[in-house]
Coordinates of N, CA and C in Angstrom, one line a residue:
Chain I
X1 N 17.8 -251.4 157.4 CA 18.6 -250.4 158.1 C 17.8 -249.4 159.2
X2 N 18.5 -249.2 160.4 CA 17.8 -248.4 161.3 C 18.2 -247.1 161.1
X3 N 19.2 -246.7 160.5 CA 19.8 -245.3 160.1 C 20.5 -244.8 161.5
X4 N 20.1 -243.5 162.1 CA 20.8 -243.1 163.3 C 19.6 -243.1 164.4
X5 N 20.2 -243.9 165.5 CA 19.3 -244.1 166.6 C 19.8 -243.4 167.8
X6 N 18.8 -242.7 168.5 CA 19.2 -242.0 169.5 C 18.4 -242.6 170.8
X7 N 19.0 -242.4 171.9 CA 18.2 -242.8 173.1 C 18.8 -242.1 174.3
X8 N 18.0 -241.7 175.3 CA 16.6 -241.8 175.4 C 16.0 -240.8 174.4
X9 N 14.7 -240.8 174.3 CA 13.8 -239.8 173.5 C 13.5 -238.6 174.5
X10 N 13.4 -238.9 175.6 CA 13.1 -237.8 176.7 C 13.9 -238.0 178.0
X11 N 14.3 -237.1 178.6 CA 15.0 -237.1 179.9 C 14.9 -235.9 180.6
X12 N 14.6 -236.0 182.0 CA 14.5 -235.0 183.0 C 15.8 -235.3 183.9
X13 N 16.5 -234.3 184.2 CA 17.7 -234.1 184.9 C 17.7 -233.1 186.0
X14 N 18.3 -233.1 187.2 CA 18.3 -232.4 188.2 C 19.7 -231.6 188.1
X15 N 19.6 -230.3 188.3 CA 20.9 -229.6 188.1 C 22.0 -230.3 188.9
X16 N 23.2 -230.4 188.1 CA 24.2 -231.1 188.8 C 24.5 -232.5 188.4
X17 N 23.4 -233.2 188.1 CA 23.5 -234.7 187.6 C 24.2 -234.9 186.1
X18 N 24.6 -235.9 186.2 CA 25.5 -236.3 184.8 C 24.7 -237.3 184.0
X19 N 24.7 -237.4 182.8 CA 24.2 -238.3 182.0 C 24.9 -238.4 180.5
X20 N 24.6 -239.5 180.0 CA 25.0 -239.8 178.7 C 23.8 -240.0 177.6
X21 N 24.0 -239.2 176.6 CA 23.0 -239.5 175.4 C 23.6 -240.5 174.5
X22 N 22.9 -241.5 174.1 CA 23.5 -242.4 173.2 C 23.1 -242.1 171.7
X23 N 23.9 -242.3 171.0 CA 23.9 -242.4 169.5 C 24.7 -243.4 168.8
X24 N 23.8 -244.3 167.8 CA 24.3 -245.1 167.2 C 23.9 -245.1 165.6
X25 N 24.8 -245.6 164.6 CA 24.5 -245.4 163.4 C 24.9 -246.8 162.7
X26 N 24.1 -247.3 161.6 CA 24.5 -248.6 161.1 C 24.7 -248.4 159.6
X27 N 25.1 -247.2 159.2 CA 25.4 -247.0 157.6 C 26.9 -246.8 157.6
X28 N 27.8 -247.2 158.4 CA 29.3 -247.2 158.4 C 29.6 -245.9 158.0
X29 N 28.9 -244.9 158.4 CA 29.4 -243.7 158.1 C 30.7 -243.1 159.1
X30 N 31.6 -242.3 158.4 CA 32.8 -242.1 159.1 C 32.5 -240.8 160.1
X31 N 31.6 -239.7 159.6 CA 31.5 -238.6 160.1 C 30.3 -238.6 161.2
X32 N 30.2 -238.2 162.3 CA 29.2 -238.2 163.2 C 29.3 -236.8 164.1
X33 N 28.2 -236.1 164.3 CA 28.0 -234.9 165.1 C 26.8 -234.9 166.0
X34 N 27.0 -234.0 167.0 CA 26.1 -233.8 167.8 C 25.7 -232.1 167.8
X35 N 24.2 -232.0 167.7 CA 23.7 -230.6 167.7 C 22.7 -230.5 168.7
X36 N 22.6 -229.1 169.0 CA 21.5 -228.8 169.9 C 20.4 -227.8 169.3
X37 N 19.3 -227.9 169.6 CA 18.3 -227.2 168.8 C 17.6 -226.4 169.9
X38 N 17.6 -224.9 169.8 CA 16.9 -224.2 170.5 C 16.1 -223.2 169.8
X39 N 14.8 -222.8 170.4 CA 14.0 -222.0 169.7 C 14.7 -220.7 169.1
X40 N 14.5 -220.4 167.6 CA 15.1 -219.2 167.3 C 16.6 -219.5 166.8
X41 N 17.1 -220.4 167.3 CA 18.8 -220.5 167.1 C 19.2 -221.7 166.1
X42 N 18.3 -222.4 165.6 CA 18.4 -223.5 164.6 C 19.4 -224.5 165.3
X43 N 20.2 -225.3 164.7 CA 21.0 -226.3 165.0 C 22.3 -225.8 165.2
X44 N 22.9 -225.8 166.5 CA 24.2 -225.6 166.6 C 25.2 -226.8 167.1
X45 N 26.2 -226.7 166.3 CA 27.1 -227.9 166.4 C 27.8 -227.8 167.8
X46 N 27.7 -229.0 168.6 CA 28.6 -229.2 169.9 C 29.8 -229.8 169.7
X47 N 29.8 -231.0 169.1 CA 31.0 -231.8 168.9 C 31.0 -232.6 167.5
X48 N 31.9 -233.0 167.1 CA 31.8 -233.8 165.7 C 33.1 -234.6 165.7
X49 N 33.0 -235.7 165.1 CA 34.1 -237.0 164.9 C 34.2 -237.2 163.5
X50 N 35.4 -237.3 163.0 CA 35.6 -237.7 161.6 C 36.1 -239.2 161.4
X51 N 36.0 -239.8 162.5 CA 36.3 -241.2 162.7 C 36.7 -241.7 164.1
X52 N 36.6 -243.0 164.1 CA 36.9 -243.6 165.6 C 38.3 -243.0 166.0
X53 N 38.1 -242.5 167.3 CA 39.3 -242.0 168.0 C 39.4 -240.7 167.5
X54 N 38.9 -240.0 167.0 CA 39.2 -238.6 166.6 C 37.7 -237.7 166.7
X55 N 37.9 -236.6 167.8 CA 36.9 -235.8 167.9 C 37.3 -234.5 167.8
X56 N 36.3 -233.5 167.8 CA 36.7 -232.0 167.9 C 35.5 -231.2 168.2
X57 N 35.8 -230.0 168.6 CA 34.7 -229.1 169.2 C 34.0 -228.4 168.0
X58 N 32.8 -228.3 168.3 CA 32.0 -227.2 167.4 C 31.7 -225.8 168.1
X59 N 30.6 -225.5 167.6 CA 30.4 -224.0 168.1 C 30.0 -223.9 169.6
X60 N 29.5 -224.9 170.2 CA 29.1 -224.7 171.7 C 29.4 -225.9 172.4
X61 N 30.8 -226.2 172.6 CA 31.1 -227.4 173.2 C 31.1 -227.4 174.8
X62 N 31.1 -226.3 175.4 CA 31.2 -226.1 176.9 C 30.2 -226.8 177.6
X63 N 30.6 -227.9 178.6 CA 29.6 -228.5 179.5 C 29.5 -229.9 178.8
X64 N 30.0 -230.4 177.6 CA 29.8 -231.4 177.1 C 31.1 -232.2 176.7
X65 N 31.0 -233.6 176.9 CA 32.2 -234.4 176.3 C 31.9 -235.4 175.4
X66 N 32.5 -235.8 174.6 CA 32.3 -237.0 173.5 C 33.6 -237.9 173.5
X67 N 33.4 -239.1 173.1 CA 34.4 -240.0 172.6 C 33.9 -240.7 171.5
X68 N 34.8 -241.4 170.6 CA 34.5 -242.2 169.6 C 35.2 -243.6 169.6
X69 N 34.9 -244.4 170.3 CA 35.8 -245.6 170.2 C 35.4 -246.5 169.2
X70 N 34.1 -246.6 168.5 CA 33.9 -247.3 167.3 C 33.3 -246.5 166.3
X71 N 33.2 -247.1 165.1 CA 32.6 -246.2 164.1 C 31.2 -246.1 164.2
X72 N 30.5 -247.0 164.9 CA 29.0 -246.9 164.9 C 28.5 -246.0 166.1
X73 N 29.1 -245.9 167.0 CA 28.7 -245.2 168.4 C 29.4 -243.6 168.5
X74 N 28.6 -242.9 169.2 CA 29.3 -241.5 169.3 C 28.4 -240.8 170.5
X75 N 28.5 -241.2 171.7 CA 27.8 -240.7 172.9 C 28.3 -239.4 173.4
X76 N 27.2 -238.6 173.7 CA 27.5 -237.1 174.3 C 27.3 -237.3 175.7
X77 N 28.3 -236.8 176.4 CA 28.1 -236.8 178.0 C 28.1 -235.4 178.5
X78 N 27.1 -235.2 179.4 CA 26.8 -234.0 180.0 C 27.4 -234.2 181.5
X79 N 28.5 -233.5 182.0 CA 29.2 -234.0 183.2 C 28.4 -233.3 184.4
X80 N 27.8 -232.2 184.1 CA 27.1 -231.6 185.4 C 26.2 -230.6 184.8
X81 N 24.9 -231.2 184.7 CA 23.9 -230.7 184.0 C 23.5 -229.2 184.7
X82 N 23.1 -228.4 183.7 CA 22.7 -226.9 184.0 C 21.4 -226.6 183.5
X83 N 20.5 -225.8 183.8 CA 19.3 -225.6 183.2 C 19.5 -224.9 181.7
X84 N 20.6 -224.3 181.5 CA 21.0 -223.8 180.1 C 21.1 -224.8 179.1
X85 N 21.3 -226.1 179.6 CA 21.5 -227.3 178.7 C 20.0 -228.0 178.4
X86 N 19.1 -227.3 178.8 CA 17.9 -227.7 178.4 C 17.6 -227.6 177.1
X87 N 17.3 -228.5 176.1 CA 17.3 -228.3 174.7 C 16.8 -229.6 174.1
X88 N 16.8 -229.6 172.8 CA 16.6 -230.9 172.0 C 18.0 -231.4 171.3
X89 N 18.4 -232.3 171.5 CA 19.9 -232.8 170.9 C 19.5 -233.6 169.9
X90 N 20.3 -233.5 168.9 CA 20.3 -234.4 167.6 C 21.5 -234.9 167.4
X91 N 21.7 -236.0 167.2 CA 22.8 -236.9 166.5 C 22.8 -236.9 165.0
X92 N 23.9 -236.8 164.2 CA 23.8 -236.9 162.9 C 25.1 -237.6 162.4
X93 N 24.8 -238.4 161.3 CA 26.0 -238.9 160.5 C 26.1 -238.6 159.2
X94 N 27.3 -238.8 158.6 CA 27.4 -238.6 157.1 C 28.5 -239.2 156.5
X95 N 28.6 -239.6 155.3 CA 29.7 -240.5 154.8 C 30.7 -239.8 154.1
X96 N 32.0 -240.3 154.1 CA 33.1 -239.6 153.7 C 33.4 -239.7 152.2
X97 N 32.9 -238.7 151.5 CA 33.0 -238.8 150.0 C 34.7 -238.4 149.8
X98 N 34.8 -237.4 150.5 CA 36.1 -236.5 150.4 C 36.2 -235.6 151.4
X99 N 37.3 -235.4 152.0 CA 37.4 -234.7 153.2 C 37.2 -233.1 152.9
X100 N 37.2 -232.8 151.7 CA 36.9 -231.4 151.1 C 35.5 -231.1 150.8
X101 N 34.8 -232.2 150.5 CA 33.3 -232.2 149.9 C 32.4 -232.3 150.9
X102 N 31.3 -231.6 151.3 CA 30.4 -231.7 152.0 C 29.4 -232.8 151.5
X103 N 28.7 -233.4 152.5 CA 27.8 -234.6 152.1 C 26.6 -234.4 153.0
X104 N 25.3 -235.1 152.5 CA 24.2 -235.3 153.3 C 24.4 -235.6 154.8
X105 N 23.7 -235.1 155.8 CA 23.6 -235.5 157.0 C 22.3 -236.4 157.3
X106 N 22.5 -237.3 158.0 CA 21.3 -238.2 158.5 C 21.1 -238.1 159.9
X107 N 19.9 -237.6 160.2 CA 19.7 -237.3 161.6 C 18.9 -238.4 162.5
X108 N 19.2 -238.4 163.8 CA 18.3 -239.2 164.6 C 17.2 -238.6 164.8
X109 N 16.2 -239.1 165.7 CA 14.8 -238.7 166.2 C 15.0 -237.5 167.1
X110 N 16.1 -237.3 167.9 CA 16.3 -236.3 168.9 C 16.0 -236.9 170.2
X111 N 16.6 -236.1 171.3 CA 16.5 -236.4 172.8 C 16.1 -235.2 173.2
X112 N 14.9 -235.0 173.8 CA 14.3 -233.8 174.6 C 14.7 -234.0 175.9
X113 N 15.7 -233.0 176.3 CA 16.3 -232.8 177.7 C 16.0 -231.7 178.6
X114 N 15.3 -232.0 179.6 CA 14.9 -230.9 180.5 C 15.9 -231.0 181.9
X115 N 16.5 -229.8 182.3 CA 17.2 -229.7 183.4 C 16.4 -228.8 184.3
X116 N 16.1 -229.4 185.5 CA 15.3 -228.6 186.5 C 16.3 -228.2 187.7
Chain D
X1 N 34.2 -217.3 162.7 CA 33.9 -218.8 162.1 C 32.8 -218.5 161.1
X2 N 32.6 -219.7 160.6 CA 31.4 -219.8 159.6 C 30.1 -219.4 160.0
X3 N 29.4 -218.8 159.2 CA 28.1 -218.4 159.7 C 27.1 -218.6 158.5
X4 N 25.9 -218.9 158.8 CA 24.7 -219.0 157.8 C 23.6 -218.3 158.4
X5 N 23.2 -217.3 157.8 CA 22.1 -216.5 158.0 C 20.9 -216.8 157.1
X6 N 19.5 -217.0 157.8 CA 18.5 -217.4 157.1 C 17.4 -216.3 157.3
X7 N 16.6 -216.0 156.3 CA 15.3 -215.3 156.2 C 14.2 -215.7 155.4
X8 N 12.8 -215.6 155.8 CA 12.4 -214.9 157.0 C 12.6 -216.1 158.1
X9 N 12.1 -215.7 159.2 CA 12.0 -216.8 160.3 C 10.8 -217.5 160.4
X10 N 9.8 -216.7 159.9 CA 8.5 -217.4 159.8 C 7.8 -216.9 158.6
X11 N 7.2 -217.7 157.9 CA 6.6 -217.6 156.5 C 5.1 -218.1 156.4
X12 N 4.1 -217.3 156.0 CA 2.8 -217.8 156.1 C 2.3 -217.5 154.5
X13 N 1.8 -218.6 154.0 CA 1.4 -218.5 152.5 C 0.0 -219.2 152.3
X14 N -0.7 -218.9 151.4 CA -2.1 -219.5 151.0 C -1.5 -220.6 150.1
X15 N -2.5 -221.8 150.3 CA -2.1 -222.9 149.6 C -2.2 -222.6 148.1
X16 N -1.1 -223.2 147.4 CA -1.2 -222.9 145.9 C -0.1 -221.9 145.7
X17 N 0.2 -220.9 146.5 CA 1.1 -219.8 146.3 C 2.5 -220.4 146.5
X18 N 3.5 -219.5 146.2 CA 4.8 -219.9 146.1 C 5.4 -219.5 147.5
X19 N 6.5 -220.0 147.7 CA 7.4 -219.8 149.2 C 8.8 -219.6 148.8
X20 N 9.5 -218.6 149.2 CA 10.9 -218.5 149.0 C 11.7 -218.3 150.3
X21 N 12.6 -218.8 150.5 CA 13.3 -218.9 151.9 C 14.9 -218.7 151.2
X22 N 15.5 -217.6 151.9 CA 16.8 -217.0 151.6 C 17.7 -217.2 152.7
X23 N 19.1 -217.6 152.3 CA 20.2 -217.7 153.0 C 21.4 -217.2 152.6
X24 N 22.3 -216.6 153.2 CA 23.7 -216.4 153.2 C 24.5 -217.0 153.8
X25 N 25.8 -217.2 153.3 CA 27.0 -217.9 154.0 C 28.2 -217.0 154.1
X26 N 29.0 -217.2 155.1 CA 30.2 -216.5 155.2 C 31.5 -217.1 154.7
X27 N 31.5 -218.4 154.6 CA 32.9 -219.1 154.2 C 32.9 -219.3 152.7
X28 N 33.7 -218.5 152.0 CA 33.6 -218.7 150.6 C 34.2 -220.0 150.0
X29 N 34.7 -221.0 151.1 CA 35.3 -222.2 150.6 C 34.2 -223.2 150.7
X30 N 33.1 -223.1 151.1 CA 31.9 -223.8 151.3 C 31.4 -224.3 149.8
X31 N 31.2 -225.5 149.7 CA 31.0 -226.1 148.4 C 29.6 -227.0 148.3
X32 N 29.0 -227.3 149.6 CA 27.8 -227.9 149.4 C 26.8 -227.3 150.3
X33 N 25.5 -227.0 149.6 CA 24.4 -226.3 150.3 C 23.2 -227.2 150.5
X34 N 22.8 -227.8 151.4 CA 21.6 -228.6 151.4 C 20.4 -227.8 152.3
X35 N 19.3 -228.3 152.0 CA 18.2 -227.7 152.7 C 17.4 -229.0 153.2
X36 N 17.0 -228.8 154.6 CA 16.3 -229.8 155.3 C 15.0 -229.4 155.7
X37 N 14.1 -230.4 155.8 CA 12.7 -230.1 156.4 C 12.7 -230.8 157.6
X38 N 12.1 -230.2 158.7 CA 11.9 -230.8 159.8 C 10.5 -230.8 160.2
X39 N 9.8 -232.0 160.4 CA 8.4 -231.8 160.8 C 8.5 -232.1 162.4
X40 N 7.3 -231.9 162.9 CA 7.1 -231.8 164.4 C 7.5 -233.3 165.1
X41 N 8.4 -233.1 166.0 CA 8.9 -234.3 166.8 C 9.8 -235.1 166.0
X42 N 10.4 -234.6 164.8 CA 11.1 -235.4 164.0 C 12.6 -234.8 163.9
X43 N 13.6 -235.5 163.5 CA 14.7 -235.1 162.9 C 14.8 -234.5 161.5
X44 N 15.5 -233.5 161.3 CA 15.7 -232.7 159.9 C 16.0 -233.9 158.7
X45 N 15.3 -233.7 157.7 CA 15.6 -234.7 156.7 C 15.9 -233.8 155.3
X46 N 16.8 -234.3 154.6 CA 17.1 -233.6 153.3 C 16.2 -233.7 152.3
X47 N 15.8 -232.3 151.8 CA 14.8 -232.3 150.6 C 15.5 -232.0 149.4
X48 N 16.5 -231.3 149.3 CA 17.3 -230.9 148.1 C 18.5 -230.3 148.5
X49 N 19.4 -230.5 147.5 CA 20.8 -229.9 147.9 C 21.5 -229.3 146.5
X50 N 22.6 -228.6 146.8 CA 23.2 -228.0 145.6 C 24.7 -227.9 145.8
X51 N 25.5 -228.0 144.9 CA 27.0 -228.0 145.0 C 27.5 -226.7 144.2
X52 N 28.5 -226.4 144.6 CA 29.1 -224.9 144.3 C 29.2 -224.9 142.8
X53 N 29.2 -225.9 142.0 CA 29.5 -225.9 140.6 C 28.3 -225.9 139.9
X54 N 27.3 -225.5 140.5 CA 25.9 -225.5 139.9 C 25.1 -224.3 140.2
X55 N 24.4 -223.7 139.3 CA 23.7 -222.6 139.8 C 22.1 -222.8 140.1
X56 N 21.6 -223.9 139.5 CA 20.2 -224.1 140.1 C 20.1 -225.5 139.9
X57 N 19.1 -226.0 140.7 CA 18.8 -227.3 140.7 C 17.1 -227.3 141.0
X58 N 16.5 -228.3 140.4 CA 14.9 -228.5 140.6 C 14.5 -230.1 140.8
X59 N 13.8 -230.1 141.8 CA 13.0 -231.5 141.8 C 11.5 -231.1 142.1
X60 N 10.7 -231.5 141.1 CA 9.4 -231.2 141.0 C 9.0 -230.0 141.5
X61 N 8.4 -229.8 142.8 CA 7.9 -228.5 143.2 C 8.9 -227.7 143.9
X62 N 10.2 -228.1 144.1 CA 11.0 -227.4 145.0 C 12.3 -227.2 143.9
X63 N 13.0 -225.9 144.3 CA 14.1 -225.8 143.6 C 15.1 -224.8 144.5
X64 N 16.3 -225.0 144.1 CA 17.4 -224.1 144.8 C 18.2 -223.4 143.7
X65 N 18.5 -222.2 144.1 CA 19.3 -221.5 143.4 C 20.5 -221.1 144.2
X66 N 21.7 -220.9 143.5 CA 23.0 -220.5 144.2 C 23.7 -219.5 143.5
X67 N 24.1 -218.3 144.2 CA 24.8 -217.2 143.7 C 26.3 -217.3 144.6
X68 N 27.1 -217.9 144.0 CA 28.5 -217.8 144.7 C 29.1 -216.7 144.8
X69 N 28.9 -215.7 143.8 CA 29.6 -214.5 144.1 C 29.0 -213.7 145.4
X70 N 27.7 -213.6 145.4 CA 27.2 -212.9 146.5 C 27.0 -213.8 147.8
X71 N 27.5 -215.1 147.5 CA 27.3 -216.0 148.8 C 25.9 -216.1 149.2
X72 N 25.0 -216.3 148.4 CA 23.7 -216.5 148.9 C 23.0 -217.7 148.1
X73 N 22.1 -218.3 148.7 CA 21.2 -219.4 148.0 C 19.9 -219.3 148.6
X74 N 18.9 -219.8 148.0 CA 17.5 -219.7 148.2 C 17.0 -221.0 147.7
X75 N 15.7 -221.3 148.7 CA 14.9 -222.5 148.2 C 13.5 -221.7 147.8
X76 N 13.0 -222.5 146.7 CA 11.8 -221.9 146.1 C 10.7 -223.1 146.2
X77 N 9.6 -222.9 146.6 CA 8.5 -224.0 146.7 C 7.3 -223.5 146.0
X78 N 6.9 -224.1 145.1 CA 5.8 -223.6 144.2 C 4.7 -224.8 144.4
X79 N 3.5 -224.0 144.1 CA 2.2 -224.6 144.4 C 2.1 -225.3 145.8
X80 N 2.3 -224.5 146.8 CA 2.5 -225.1 148.1 C 1.2 -225.8 148.5
X81 N 1.5 -226.8 149.4 CA 0.3 -227.7 149.8 C 0.6 -227.7 151.5
X82 N -0.6 -228.0 152.2 CA -0.6 -227.9 153.7 C 0.5 -228.8 154.2
X83 N 0.8 -229.8 153.5 CA 1.7 -230.9 154.0 C 3.2 -230.2 153.8
X84 N 3.2 -229.3 153.4 CA 4.7 -228.3 153.1 C 5.0 -227.8 154.3
X85 N 3.9 -227.4 155.3 CA 4.1 -226.6 156.6 C 5.0 -227.6 157.4
X86 N 6.1 -227.0 157.7 CA 7.3 -227.4 158.6 C 8.3 -226.3 158.8
X87 N 9.3 -226.7 159.6 CA 10.5 -225.9 159.5 C 11.4 -226.2 158.6
X88 N 12.0 -225.3 157.9 CA 13.2 -225.5 156.9 C 14.6 -224.9 157.3
X89 N 15.5 -225.6 157.0 CA 16.9 -225.1 157.4 C 17.8 -225.4 156.3
X90 N 18.4 -224.1 156.0 CA 19.5 -224.3 155.0 C 20.8 -224.5 155.8
X91 N 21.7 -224.8 155.1 CA 23.0 -225.3 155.6 C 24.2 -225.0 154.7
X92 N 25.4 -224.9 155.3 CA 26.6 -225.0 154.1 C 27.9 -225.8 154.9
X93 N 28.4 -226.4 154.0 CA 29.6 -227.1 154.4 C 30.7 -227.4 153.2
X94 N 31.7 -228.0 153.8 CA 32.7 -228.2 152.7 C 33.8 -227.2 152.8
X95 N 35.1 -227.4 152.1 CA 36.1 -226.6 152.0 C 37.3 -227.2 153.1
X96 N 38.3 -226.4 153.1 CA 39.5 -226.9 153.8 C 39.2 -227.0 155.3
X97 N 38.3 -226.5 155.7 CA 37.8 -226.7 157.2 C 36.9 -227.8 157.5
X98 N 36.7 -228.5 156.3 CA 36.0 -229.8 156.5 C 34.8 -230.0 155.8
X99 N 34.5 -231.0 154.9 CA 33.2 -231.2 154.4 C 32.3 -231.9 155.4
X100 N 33.0 -232.3 156.8 CA 32.2 -233.1 157.8 C 31.4 -232.2 158.6
X101 N 31.7 -230.8 158.6 CA 31.3 -229.8 159.5 C 30.2 -229.0 158.8
X102 N 28.9 -229.4 159.2 CA 27.7 -228.5 158.7 C 27.4 -227.5 159.6
X103 N 27.0 -226.2 158.9 CA 26.7 -225.1 159.7 C 25.3 -224.8 159.3
X104 N 24.3 -224.7 160.2 CA 23.0 -224.6 159.9 C 22.5 -222.9 160.1
X105 N 21.5 -222.7 159.3 CA 20.8 -221.3 159.6 C 19.7 -221.6 160.6
X106 N 19.3 -220.4 161.2 CA 18.3 -220.4 162.2 C 16.8 -221.0 162.1
X107 N 16.6 -221.5 160.8 CA 15.4 -221.8 160.4 C 14.1 -221.0 160.0
X108 N 13.3 -221.5 159.3 CA 12.2 -220.8 158.7 C 11.0 -221.7 159.1
X109 N 10.0 -221.1 159.7 CA 8.8 -222.0 160.0 C 7.8 -221.5 159.0
X110 N 7.3 -222.4 158.0 CA 6.5 -222.2 156.9 C 5.1 -222.8 157.4
X111 N 4.0 -221.8 157.2 CA 2.6 -222.2 157.5 C 2.0 -222.1 156.0
X112 N 1.4 -223.2 155.6 CA 0.7 -223.2 154.4 C -0.9 -223.3 154.7
X113 N -1.6 -222.2 154.4 CA -3.0 -222.3 154.9 C -3.9 -222.6 153.8
X114 N -4.8 -223.6 154.1 CA -5.7 -224.3 153.2 C -6.9 -223.3 152.8

């Protein structure tokens, strides 16, 4: 099992460019999430999905779009990159034990994004 | 909205000493409280977790305690070793707003001096 795979590992963008961060998991997890990690601010939830075709906003969704066409993939799109989006991005997945009960999140290795 | 506060932000201990990290959460419906360890250049990994129907859980040198009434939980690491040096995150999830939405604390950077 590869677990959660994120690509690319590093990326430099110019302000205004767009790009997609890829995330794939092979554990058949229903739940997938995107977080950004900034110094002193921990992991902040951007968007999440509870299954194919279903997405919702987290704490900091502005400037990002997501879609979930398959169980395995959950790409994160930056429509027009801004320097404030410089961060480390983590994708995570977790299994559905019960919609009420929390479960362990499995993280990818992260994507370090710099917007200049 | 939900919020998780974590203290301290930095902790430095001598090898062999104990380390304690504390967290408080705001959503009383939360029922799952995991702790993650993040090493340099890697994603966070679960080290221990506790559910709301349990007050304490131990796994070798690490333990977690939960006080539901006060809405706080703590991570205890005993006999610390240099390889314990990392960033530790507490988190909370579960309840009517979703078992799938995990909210993290800001993290604690632990230094274990040899």
